[in-house]
Coordinates of C-alpha atoms and ligand atoms in Angstrom, one line a residue:
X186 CA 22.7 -13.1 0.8
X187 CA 24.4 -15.8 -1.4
X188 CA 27.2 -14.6 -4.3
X189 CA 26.4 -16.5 -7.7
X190 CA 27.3 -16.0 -11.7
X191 CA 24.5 -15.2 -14.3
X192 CA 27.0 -15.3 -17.6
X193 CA 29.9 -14.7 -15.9
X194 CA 28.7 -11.8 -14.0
X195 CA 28.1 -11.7 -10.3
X196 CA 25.4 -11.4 -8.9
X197 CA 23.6 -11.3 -5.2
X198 CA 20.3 -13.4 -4.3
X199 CA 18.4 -14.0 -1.2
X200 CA 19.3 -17.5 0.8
X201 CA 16.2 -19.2 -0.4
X202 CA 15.2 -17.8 -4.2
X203 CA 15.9 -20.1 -7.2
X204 CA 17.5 -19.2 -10.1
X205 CA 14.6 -17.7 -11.6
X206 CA 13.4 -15.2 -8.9
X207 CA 17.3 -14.6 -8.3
X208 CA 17.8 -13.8 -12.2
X209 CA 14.7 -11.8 -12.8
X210 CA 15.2 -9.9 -9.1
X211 CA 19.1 -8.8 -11.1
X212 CA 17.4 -7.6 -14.7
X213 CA 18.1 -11.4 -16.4
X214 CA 15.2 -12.7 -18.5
X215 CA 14.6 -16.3 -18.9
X216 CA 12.0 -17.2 -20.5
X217 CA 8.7 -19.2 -18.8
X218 CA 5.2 -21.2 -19.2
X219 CA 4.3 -22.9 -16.1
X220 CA 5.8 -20.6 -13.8
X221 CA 3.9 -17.8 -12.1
X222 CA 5.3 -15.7 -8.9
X223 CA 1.9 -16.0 -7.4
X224 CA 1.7 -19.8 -8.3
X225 CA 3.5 -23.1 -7.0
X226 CA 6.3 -24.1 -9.0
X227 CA 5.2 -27.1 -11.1
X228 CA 8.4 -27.2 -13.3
X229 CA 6.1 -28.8 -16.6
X230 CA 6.8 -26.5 -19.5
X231 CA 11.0 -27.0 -19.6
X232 CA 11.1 -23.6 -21.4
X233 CA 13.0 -22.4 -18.6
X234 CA 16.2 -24.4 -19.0
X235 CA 19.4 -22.9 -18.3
X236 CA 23.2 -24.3 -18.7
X237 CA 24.9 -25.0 -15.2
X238 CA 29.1 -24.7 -15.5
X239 CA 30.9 -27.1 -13.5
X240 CA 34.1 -29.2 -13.4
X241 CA 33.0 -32.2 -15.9
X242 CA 30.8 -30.3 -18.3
X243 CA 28.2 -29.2 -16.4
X244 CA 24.6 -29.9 -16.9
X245 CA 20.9 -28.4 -18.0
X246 CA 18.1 -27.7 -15.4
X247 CA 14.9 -25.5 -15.1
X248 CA 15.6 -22.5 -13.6
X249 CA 12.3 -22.2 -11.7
X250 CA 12.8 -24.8 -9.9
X251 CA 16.6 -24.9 -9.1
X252 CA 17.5 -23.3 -5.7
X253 CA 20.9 -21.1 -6.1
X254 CA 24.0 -22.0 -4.2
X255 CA 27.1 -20.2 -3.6
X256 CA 29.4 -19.1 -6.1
X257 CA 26.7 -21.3 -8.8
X258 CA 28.1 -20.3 -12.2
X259 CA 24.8 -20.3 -14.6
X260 CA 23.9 -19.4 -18.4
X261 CA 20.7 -18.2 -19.5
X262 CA 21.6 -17.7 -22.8
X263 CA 24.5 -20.1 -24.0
X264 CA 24.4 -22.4 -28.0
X265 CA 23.0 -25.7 -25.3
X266 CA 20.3 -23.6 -23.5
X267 CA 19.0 -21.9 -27.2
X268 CA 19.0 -25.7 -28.5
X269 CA 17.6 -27.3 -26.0
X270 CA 14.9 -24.1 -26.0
X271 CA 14.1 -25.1 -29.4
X272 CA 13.5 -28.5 -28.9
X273 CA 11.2 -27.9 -26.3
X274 CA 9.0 -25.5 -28.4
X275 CA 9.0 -28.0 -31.3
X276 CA 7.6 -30.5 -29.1
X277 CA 5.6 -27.9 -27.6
X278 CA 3.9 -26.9 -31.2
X279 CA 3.5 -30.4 -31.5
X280 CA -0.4 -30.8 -31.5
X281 CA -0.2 -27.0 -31.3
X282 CA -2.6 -25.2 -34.3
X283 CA -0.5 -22.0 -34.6
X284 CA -3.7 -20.4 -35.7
X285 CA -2.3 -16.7 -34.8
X286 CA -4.2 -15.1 -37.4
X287 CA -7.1 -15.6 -36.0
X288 CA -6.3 -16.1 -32.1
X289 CA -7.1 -13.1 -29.6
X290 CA -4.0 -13.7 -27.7
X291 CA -1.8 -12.6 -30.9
X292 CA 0.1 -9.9 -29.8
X293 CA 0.9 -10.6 -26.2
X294 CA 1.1 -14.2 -26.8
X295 CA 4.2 -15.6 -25.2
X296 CA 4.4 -18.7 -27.0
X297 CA 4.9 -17.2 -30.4
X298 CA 7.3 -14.5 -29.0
X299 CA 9.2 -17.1 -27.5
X300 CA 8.8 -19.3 -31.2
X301 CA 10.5 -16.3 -32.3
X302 CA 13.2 -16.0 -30.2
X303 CA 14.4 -19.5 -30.1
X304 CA 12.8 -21.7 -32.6
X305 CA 11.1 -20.4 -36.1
X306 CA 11.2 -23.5 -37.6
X307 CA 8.7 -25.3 -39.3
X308 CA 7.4 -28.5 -37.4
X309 CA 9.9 -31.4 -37.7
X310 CA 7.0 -33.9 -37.1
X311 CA 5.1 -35.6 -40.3
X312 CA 2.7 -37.0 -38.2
X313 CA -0.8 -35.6 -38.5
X314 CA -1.4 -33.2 -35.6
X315 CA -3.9 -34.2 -32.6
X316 CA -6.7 -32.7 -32.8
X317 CA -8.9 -31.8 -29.7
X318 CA -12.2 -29.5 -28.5
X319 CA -11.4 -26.4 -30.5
X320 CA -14.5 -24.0 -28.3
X321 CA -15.2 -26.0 -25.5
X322 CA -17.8 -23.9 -23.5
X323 CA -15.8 -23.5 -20.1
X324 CA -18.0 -21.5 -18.4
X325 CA -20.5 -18.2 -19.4
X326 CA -17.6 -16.2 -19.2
X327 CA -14.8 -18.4 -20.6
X328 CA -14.0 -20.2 -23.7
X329 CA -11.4 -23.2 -23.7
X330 CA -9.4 -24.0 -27.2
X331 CA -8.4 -27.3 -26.3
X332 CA -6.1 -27.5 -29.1
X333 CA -4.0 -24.1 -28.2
X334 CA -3.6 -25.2 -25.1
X335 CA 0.0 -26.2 -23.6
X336 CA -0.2 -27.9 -20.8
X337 CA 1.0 -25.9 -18.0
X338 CA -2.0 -26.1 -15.5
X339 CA -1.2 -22.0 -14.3
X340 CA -5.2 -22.1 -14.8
X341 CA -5.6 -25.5 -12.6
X342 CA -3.5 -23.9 -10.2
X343 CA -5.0 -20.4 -10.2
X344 CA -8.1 -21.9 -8.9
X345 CA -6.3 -24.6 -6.0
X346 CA -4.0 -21.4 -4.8
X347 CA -6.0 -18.4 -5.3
X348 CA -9.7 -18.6 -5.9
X349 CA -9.9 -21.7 -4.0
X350 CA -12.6 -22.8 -5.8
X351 CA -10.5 -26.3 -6.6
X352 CA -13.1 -25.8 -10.3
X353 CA -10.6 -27.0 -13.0
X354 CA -8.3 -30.3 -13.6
X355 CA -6.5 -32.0 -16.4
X356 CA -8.5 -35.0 -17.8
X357 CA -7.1 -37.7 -19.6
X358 CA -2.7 -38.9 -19.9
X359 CA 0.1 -37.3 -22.6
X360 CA -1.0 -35.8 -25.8
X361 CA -5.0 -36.4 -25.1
X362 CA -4.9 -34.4 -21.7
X363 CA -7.5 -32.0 -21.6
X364 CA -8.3 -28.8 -19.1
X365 CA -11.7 -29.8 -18.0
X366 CA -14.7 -27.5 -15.4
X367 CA -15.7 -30.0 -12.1
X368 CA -19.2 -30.9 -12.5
X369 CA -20.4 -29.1 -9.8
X370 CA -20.2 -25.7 -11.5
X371 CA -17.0 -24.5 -8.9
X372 CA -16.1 -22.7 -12.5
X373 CA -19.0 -21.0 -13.0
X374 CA -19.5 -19.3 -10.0
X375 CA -15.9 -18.8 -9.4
X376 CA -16.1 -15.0 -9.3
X377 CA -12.5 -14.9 -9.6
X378 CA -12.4 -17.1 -12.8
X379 CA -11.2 -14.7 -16.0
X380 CA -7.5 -13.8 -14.1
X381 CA -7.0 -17.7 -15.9
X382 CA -7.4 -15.6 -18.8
X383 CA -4.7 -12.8 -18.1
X384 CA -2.2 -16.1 -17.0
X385 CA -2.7 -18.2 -19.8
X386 CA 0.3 -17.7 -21.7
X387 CA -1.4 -18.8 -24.8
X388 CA -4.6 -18.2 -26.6
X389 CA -6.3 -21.2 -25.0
X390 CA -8.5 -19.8 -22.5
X391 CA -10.5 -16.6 -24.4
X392 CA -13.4 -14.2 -22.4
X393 CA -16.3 -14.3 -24.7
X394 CA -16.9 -10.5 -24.0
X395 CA -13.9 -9.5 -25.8
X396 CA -13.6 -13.2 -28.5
X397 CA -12.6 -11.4 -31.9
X398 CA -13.7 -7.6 -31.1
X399 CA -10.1 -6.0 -31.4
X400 CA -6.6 -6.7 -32.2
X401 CA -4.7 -5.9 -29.1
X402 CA -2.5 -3.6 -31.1
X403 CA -5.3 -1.6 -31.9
X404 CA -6.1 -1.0 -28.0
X405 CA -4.4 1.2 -25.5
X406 CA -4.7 1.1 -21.6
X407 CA -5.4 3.4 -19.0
X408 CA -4.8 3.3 -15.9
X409 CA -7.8 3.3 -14.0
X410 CA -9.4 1.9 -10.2
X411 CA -12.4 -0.1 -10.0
X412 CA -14.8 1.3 -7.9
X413 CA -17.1 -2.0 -7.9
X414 CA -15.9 -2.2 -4.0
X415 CA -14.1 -0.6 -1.5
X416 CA -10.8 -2.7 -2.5
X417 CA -10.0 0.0 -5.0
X418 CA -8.5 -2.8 -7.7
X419 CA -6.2 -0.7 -10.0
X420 CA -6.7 -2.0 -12.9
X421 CA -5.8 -1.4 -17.0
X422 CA -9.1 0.2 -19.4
X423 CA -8.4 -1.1 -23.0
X424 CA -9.2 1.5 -25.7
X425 CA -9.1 2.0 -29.1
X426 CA -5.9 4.0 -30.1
X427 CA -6.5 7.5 -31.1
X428 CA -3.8 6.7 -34.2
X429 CA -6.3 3.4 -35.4
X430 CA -9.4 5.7 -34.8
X431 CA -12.5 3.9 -37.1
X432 CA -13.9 6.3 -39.3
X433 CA -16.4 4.2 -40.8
X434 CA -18.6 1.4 -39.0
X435 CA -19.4 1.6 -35.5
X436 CA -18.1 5.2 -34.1
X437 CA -18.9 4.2 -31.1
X438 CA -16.0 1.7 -30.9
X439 CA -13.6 5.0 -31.0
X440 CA -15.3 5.5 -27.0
X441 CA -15.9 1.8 -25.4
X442 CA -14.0 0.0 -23.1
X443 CA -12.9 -3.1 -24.9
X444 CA -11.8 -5.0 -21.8
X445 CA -10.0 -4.7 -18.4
X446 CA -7.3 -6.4 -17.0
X447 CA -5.6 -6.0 -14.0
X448 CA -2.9 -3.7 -13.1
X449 CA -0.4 -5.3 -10.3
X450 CA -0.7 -3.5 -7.3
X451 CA 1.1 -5.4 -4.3
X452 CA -0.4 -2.9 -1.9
X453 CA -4.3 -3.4 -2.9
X454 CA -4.7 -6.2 -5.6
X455 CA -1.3 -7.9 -6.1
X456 CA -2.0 -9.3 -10.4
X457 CA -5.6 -10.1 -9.8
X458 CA -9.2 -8.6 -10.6
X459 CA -12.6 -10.4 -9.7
X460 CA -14.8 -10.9 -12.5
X461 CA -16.9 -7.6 -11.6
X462 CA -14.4 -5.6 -12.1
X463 CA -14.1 -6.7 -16.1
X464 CA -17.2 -5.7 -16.4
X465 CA -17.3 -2.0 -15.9
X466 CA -18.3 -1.2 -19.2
X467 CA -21.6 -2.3 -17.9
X468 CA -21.5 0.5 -14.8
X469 CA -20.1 3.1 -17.2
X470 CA -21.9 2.4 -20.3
X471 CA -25.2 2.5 -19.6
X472 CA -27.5 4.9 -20.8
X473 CA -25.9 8.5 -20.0
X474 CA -27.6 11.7 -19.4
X475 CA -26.5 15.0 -20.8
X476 CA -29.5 17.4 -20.8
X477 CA -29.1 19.7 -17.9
X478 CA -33.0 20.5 -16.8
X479 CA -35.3 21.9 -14.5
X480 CA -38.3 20.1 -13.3
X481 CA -37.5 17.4 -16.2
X482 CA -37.5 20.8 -19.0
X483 CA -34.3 20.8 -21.2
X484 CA -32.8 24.2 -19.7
X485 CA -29.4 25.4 -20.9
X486 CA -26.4 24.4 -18.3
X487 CA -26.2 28.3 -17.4
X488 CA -29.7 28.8 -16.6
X489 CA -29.4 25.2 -14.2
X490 CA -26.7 27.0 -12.8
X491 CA -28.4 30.2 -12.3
X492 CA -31.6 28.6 -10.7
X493 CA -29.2 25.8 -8.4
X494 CA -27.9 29.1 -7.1
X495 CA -30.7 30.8 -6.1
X496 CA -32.1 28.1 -4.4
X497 CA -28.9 27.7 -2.5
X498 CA -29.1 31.7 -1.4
X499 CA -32.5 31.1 -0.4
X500 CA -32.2 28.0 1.4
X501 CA -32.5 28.0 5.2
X502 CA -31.7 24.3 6.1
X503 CA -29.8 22.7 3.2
X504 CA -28.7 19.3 3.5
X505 CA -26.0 17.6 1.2
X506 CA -26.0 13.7 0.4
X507 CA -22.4 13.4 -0.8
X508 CA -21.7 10.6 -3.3
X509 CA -19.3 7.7 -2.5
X510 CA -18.1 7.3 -5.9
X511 CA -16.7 10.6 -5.9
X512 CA -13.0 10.9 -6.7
X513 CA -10.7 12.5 -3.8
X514 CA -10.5 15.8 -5.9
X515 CA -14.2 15.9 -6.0
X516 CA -15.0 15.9 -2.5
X517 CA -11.9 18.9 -1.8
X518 CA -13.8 20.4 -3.8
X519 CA -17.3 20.0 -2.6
X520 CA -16.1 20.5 0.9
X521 CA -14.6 23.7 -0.6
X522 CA -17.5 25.7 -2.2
X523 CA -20.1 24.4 -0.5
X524 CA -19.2 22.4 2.9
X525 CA -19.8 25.2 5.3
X526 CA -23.1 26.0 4.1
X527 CA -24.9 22.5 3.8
X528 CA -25.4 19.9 6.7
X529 CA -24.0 17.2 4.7
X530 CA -23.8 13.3 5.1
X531 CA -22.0 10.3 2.7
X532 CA -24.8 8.4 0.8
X533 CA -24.0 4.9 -0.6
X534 CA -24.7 4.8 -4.1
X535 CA -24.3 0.9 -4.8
X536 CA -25.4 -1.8 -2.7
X537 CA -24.6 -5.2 -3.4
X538 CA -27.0 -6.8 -6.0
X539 CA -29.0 -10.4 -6.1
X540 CA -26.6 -12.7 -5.9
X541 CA -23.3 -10.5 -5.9
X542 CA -21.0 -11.8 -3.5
X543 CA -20.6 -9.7 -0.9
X544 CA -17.3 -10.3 0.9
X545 CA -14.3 -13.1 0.9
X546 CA -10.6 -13.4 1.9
X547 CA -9.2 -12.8 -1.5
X548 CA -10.1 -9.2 -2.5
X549 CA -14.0 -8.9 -2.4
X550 CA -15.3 -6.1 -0.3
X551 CA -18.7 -5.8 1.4
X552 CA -19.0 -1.7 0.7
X553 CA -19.6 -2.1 -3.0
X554 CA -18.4 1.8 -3.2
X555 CA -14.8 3.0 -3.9
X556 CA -14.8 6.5 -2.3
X557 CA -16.5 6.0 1.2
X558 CA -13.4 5.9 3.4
X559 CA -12.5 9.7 2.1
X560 CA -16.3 10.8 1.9
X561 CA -16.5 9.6 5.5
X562 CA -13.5 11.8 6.9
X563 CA -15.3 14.9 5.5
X564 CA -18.8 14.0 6.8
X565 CA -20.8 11.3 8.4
X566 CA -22.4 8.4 7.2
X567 CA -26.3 9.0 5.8
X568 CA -28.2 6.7 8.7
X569 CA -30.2 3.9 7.0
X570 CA -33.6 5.6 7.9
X571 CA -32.3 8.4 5.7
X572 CA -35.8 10.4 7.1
X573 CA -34.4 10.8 10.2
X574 CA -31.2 13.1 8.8
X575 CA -33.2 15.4 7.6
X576 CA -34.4 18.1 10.2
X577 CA -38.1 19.3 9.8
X578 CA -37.2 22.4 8.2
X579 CA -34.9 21.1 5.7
X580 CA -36.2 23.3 2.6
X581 CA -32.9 21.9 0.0
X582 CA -31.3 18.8 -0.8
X583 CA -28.7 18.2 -3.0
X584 CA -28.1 15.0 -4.3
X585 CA -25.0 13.9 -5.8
X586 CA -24.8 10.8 -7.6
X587 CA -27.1 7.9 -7.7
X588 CA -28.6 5.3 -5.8
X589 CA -31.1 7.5 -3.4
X590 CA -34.8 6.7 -3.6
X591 CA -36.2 10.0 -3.9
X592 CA -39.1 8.8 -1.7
X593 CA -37.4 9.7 1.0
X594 CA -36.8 13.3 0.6
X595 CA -39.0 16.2 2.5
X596 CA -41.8 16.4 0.1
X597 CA -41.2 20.3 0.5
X598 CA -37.7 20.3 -0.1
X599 CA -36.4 21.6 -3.1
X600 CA -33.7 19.3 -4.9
X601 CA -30.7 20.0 -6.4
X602 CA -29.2 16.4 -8.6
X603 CA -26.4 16.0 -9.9
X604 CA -25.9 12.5 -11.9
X605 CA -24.4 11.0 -14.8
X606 CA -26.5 8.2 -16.0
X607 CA -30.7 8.5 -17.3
X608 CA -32.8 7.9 -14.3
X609 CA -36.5 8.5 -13.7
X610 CA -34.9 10.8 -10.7
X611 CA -33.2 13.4 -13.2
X612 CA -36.7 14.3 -13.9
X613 CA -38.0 14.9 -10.5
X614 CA -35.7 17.7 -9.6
X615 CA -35.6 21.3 -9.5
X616 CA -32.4 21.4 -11.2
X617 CA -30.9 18.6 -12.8
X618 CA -27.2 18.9 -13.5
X619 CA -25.7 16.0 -15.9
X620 CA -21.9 14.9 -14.7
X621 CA -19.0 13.0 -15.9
X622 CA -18.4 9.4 -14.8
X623 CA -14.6 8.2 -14.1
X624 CA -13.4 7.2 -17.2
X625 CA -14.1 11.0 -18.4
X626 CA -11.5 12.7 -15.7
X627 CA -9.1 12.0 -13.8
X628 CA -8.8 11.7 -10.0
X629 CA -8.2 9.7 -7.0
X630 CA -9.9 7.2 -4.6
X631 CA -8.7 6.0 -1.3
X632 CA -9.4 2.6 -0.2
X633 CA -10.5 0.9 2.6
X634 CA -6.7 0.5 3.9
X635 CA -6.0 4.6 2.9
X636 CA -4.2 3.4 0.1
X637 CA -4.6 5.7 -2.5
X638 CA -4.7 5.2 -6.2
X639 CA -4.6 7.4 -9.5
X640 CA -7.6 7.2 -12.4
X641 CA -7.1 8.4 -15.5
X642 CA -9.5 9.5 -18.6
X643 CA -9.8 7.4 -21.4
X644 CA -12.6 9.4 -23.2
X645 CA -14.0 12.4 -24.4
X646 CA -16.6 14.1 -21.8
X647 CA -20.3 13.6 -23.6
X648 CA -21.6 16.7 -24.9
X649 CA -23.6 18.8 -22.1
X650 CA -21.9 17.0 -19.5
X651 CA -19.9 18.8 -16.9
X652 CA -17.2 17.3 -14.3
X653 CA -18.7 17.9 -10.6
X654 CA -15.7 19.4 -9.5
X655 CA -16.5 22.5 -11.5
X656 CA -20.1 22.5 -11.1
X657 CA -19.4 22.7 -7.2
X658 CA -17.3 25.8 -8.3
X659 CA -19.8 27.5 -10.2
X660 CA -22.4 26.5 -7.2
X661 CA -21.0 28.9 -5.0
X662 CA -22.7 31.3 -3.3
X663 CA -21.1 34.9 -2.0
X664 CA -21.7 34.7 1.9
X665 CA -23.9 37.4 1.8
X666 CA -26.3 35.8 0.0
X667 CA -26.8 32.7 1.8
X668 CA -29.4 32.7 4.1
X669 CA -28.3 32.5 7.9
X670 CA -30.5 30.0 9.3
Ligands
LIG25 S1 -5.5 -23.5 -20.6 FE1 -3.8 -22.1 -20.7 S2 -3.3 -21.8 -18.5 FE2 -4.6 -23.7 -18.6 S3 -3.1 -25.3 -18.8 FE3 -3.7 -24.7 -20.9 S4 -2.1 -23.3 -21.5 FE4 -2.0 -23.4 -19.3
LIG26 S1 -12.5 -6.8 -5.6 FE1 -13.7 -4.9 -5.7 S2 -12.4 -3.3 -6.5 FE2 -11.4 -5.3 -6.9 S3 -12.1 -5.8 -9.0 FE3 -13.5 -6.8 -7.6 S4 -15.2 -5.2 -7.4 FE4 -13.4 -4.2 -8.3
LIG27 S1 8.9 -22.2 -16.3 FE1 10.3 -23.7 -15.5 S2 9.5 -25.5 -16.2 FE2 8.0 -24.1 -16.8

């Protein structure tokens, strides 16, 4: 450990760190662009500058790229530092549009909290502004304002360092550079690609699922897990507020997800998402069922109940198909009310679709499921020839969430299904038993490591929709009832 001074107080820092890991590491903040923990240290942006004391005056350098030495006397936050921070902004907002108003980065924009902070001047140029590609179509995903951006390739280097894709570059010299795709589509089909979103530190690069939906200040988020793969990403849900409800136009924008972002995780994600895992508004969004039935007849949840219980009494050879995407608390519970009486096996409810990619070094997974590894300590895995699990007299299945082709069930077993989205299955059952989906509960998965990790609700439950937890509850049957096969 090396002794140096932040403002005249002393502080300790590892042999190697600079002054920026060193000052954030002991609570100082110092402001930065270009510079990202994850990322190499480029040392562009020059918002970063800091005040070295020494005998003779002492001098200004960039903190993030200045290695600390002993008994180093620095200030963050002295009258040269604040000047020279302004400066730097001015000539920053140069060519810069300062369209906040209207930019989906207001909010958590660090380039106006920084203008702010240091600068809150008017431009000092009375040159007309540059202008450049104001919605330059990056990729499907991605939109580029050429004109917001600032220059500190964190994007450019997100895709050398990380991704590896090698997809973006600067084009062109000085005030006509330009972030630009490679031709060969690297961009496009980097699934990796919106994190360049998150680490923009302006409003240059903008997802096209969430361009001019919601003020951010409108949104809350919840911490949640991805369960697109067995990785476990946790990540943030955005939300509307309860306090900025709508109570006209669309209600249904009280109950969506409005984006997801990751939430750093050093043990499972570190800062970063892949691209699937924005999109779970398309897995939890779809068309939902909440009609409990039997034999596709709207029957009140009691009477489903009733009629799931008597066919569990009766049943001589039940046989279970656990889901993977249920939470931690789910299967304690299954495994409590009903494990001893049904010969059960872990189903996989997602496989990997056309074109999904199905593993990588970075985070991808090839189990596209987020629960398997705690399912599987409970029960074995379903075999692929799923026929063969069942023995001949197998007279009940349950089936607990989707992705099971019903095909393969005993034609004279009955079925017990419990699901939470519309599927021709729901139909096809004895008893059909509508359940929650993740963002209505909380719980936890455990990922392919044993890491575990915490979900919470963001919404409501829908009307005539249960949590399986408590539907395994009420499923119980008194041993003396159950048939002793
Ligand atoms: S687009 Fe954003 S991340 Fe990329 S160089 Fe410009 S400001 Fe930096
Ligand atoms: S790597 Fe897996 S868990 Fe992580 S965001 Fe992607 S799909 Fe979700
Ligand atoms: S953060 Fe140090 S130069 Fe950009």
């Amino acid at each position: 450990m090396i002794e140096f001074f932040i403002n005249g107080q002393p502080v300790q820092a590892e042999d190697d760190q600079t002054v920026m890991q060193a000052a954030k590491a002991n609570g100082y903040y110092i402001p930065y662009f270009c510079w990202h923990p994850q990322l190499s240290v480029p040392g562009n942006c020059r918002i970063c500058m800091v005040e070295v004391e020494a005998e003779g005056g002492g001098w200004l350098d960039i903190a993030c790229n200045m290695p600390i030495t002993k008994g180093m006397r620095v200030l963050t936050d002295s009258e040269k530092v604040r000047q020279r921070r302004k400066d730097t902004l001015q000539f920053i907002t140069l060519n810069h549009p300062v369209d906040c108003g209207i930019c989906d980065k207001a909010g958590e924009c660090t380039l106006q909290d920084y203008h702010y902070e240091y600068n809150g001047s008017p431009s000092v140029s009375r040159d007309a502004k540059v202008h450049a590609t104001k919605h330059y179509p990056l990729s499907e995903r991605i939109v580029l304002d050429n004109e917001r951006c600032i220059m500190c390739t964190r994007c450019v280097r997100f895709t050398r360092e990380i991704s590896k894709t090698h997809a973006l570059g600067v084009q062109n010299r000085g005030d006509h550079s330009l972030i630009r795709p490679v031709e060969d589509g690297a961009f496009e089909n980097d699934p990796y690609s919106d994190n360049v979103i998150d680490i923009c530190p302006v409003g240059a690069l903008l997802s096209r699922s969430f361009l001019h939906k919601a003020r951010v200040w409108y949104l809350k988020p919840t911490p949640s897990v991805c369960p697109g793969c067995e990785r476990g990403c946790t990540v943030n849900i955005w939300h509307r507020k309860s306090e900025w409800k709508l109570k006209a136009l669309d209600q249904q924008q009280n109950a969506r997800i409005d984006r997801v972002t990751p939430l750093e995780n050093a043990a499972v994600n570190g800062p970063w998402i892949c691209n699937k895992g924005r999109d779970l508004a398309r897995i939890f969004e779809r068309a939902r069922a909440e009609q409990a039935m039997q034999k596709g007849r709207p029957v009140e949840l009691k009477a489903a109940l009733a009629s799931a219980r008597a066919l569990i009494a009766a049943a001589r050879q039940p046989v279970a198909l656990v889901s993977s995407w249920g939470s931690n608390e789910e299967l304690s519970a299954f495994s409590q009310a009903l494990g001893s009486r049904f010969t059960s096996y872990v189903k996989t409810d997602w496989l990997p679709v056309a074109g999904e990619r199905l593993e990588d070094e970075v985070l991808i997974k090839p189990d596209k499921n987020p629960n398997t590894a705690a399912a599987r300590k409970l029960y074995p895995a379903l075999p692929p020839d799923a026929r063969s699990a069942f023995p001949p007299d197998t007279d009940l299945v349950l089936v607990w969430g989707e992705g099971f082709a019903f095909a393969q069930l005993p034609p004279k077993a009955k079925i017990i299904y419990l699901n939470s989205y519309l599927q021709p299955e729901n139909g096809h059952a004895d008893v059909f038993l509508p359940i929650s989906v993740q963002t209505e509960r909380s719980g936890h998965y455990t990922n392919f490591q044993g890491v575990v990790s915490a979900f919470a609700a963001c919404f409501d439950k829908k009307p005539g929709v249960s949590d399986a937890a408590a539907l395994f509850a009420s499923l119980t049957v008194p041993a003396r009832l159950g048939a002793t096969s």
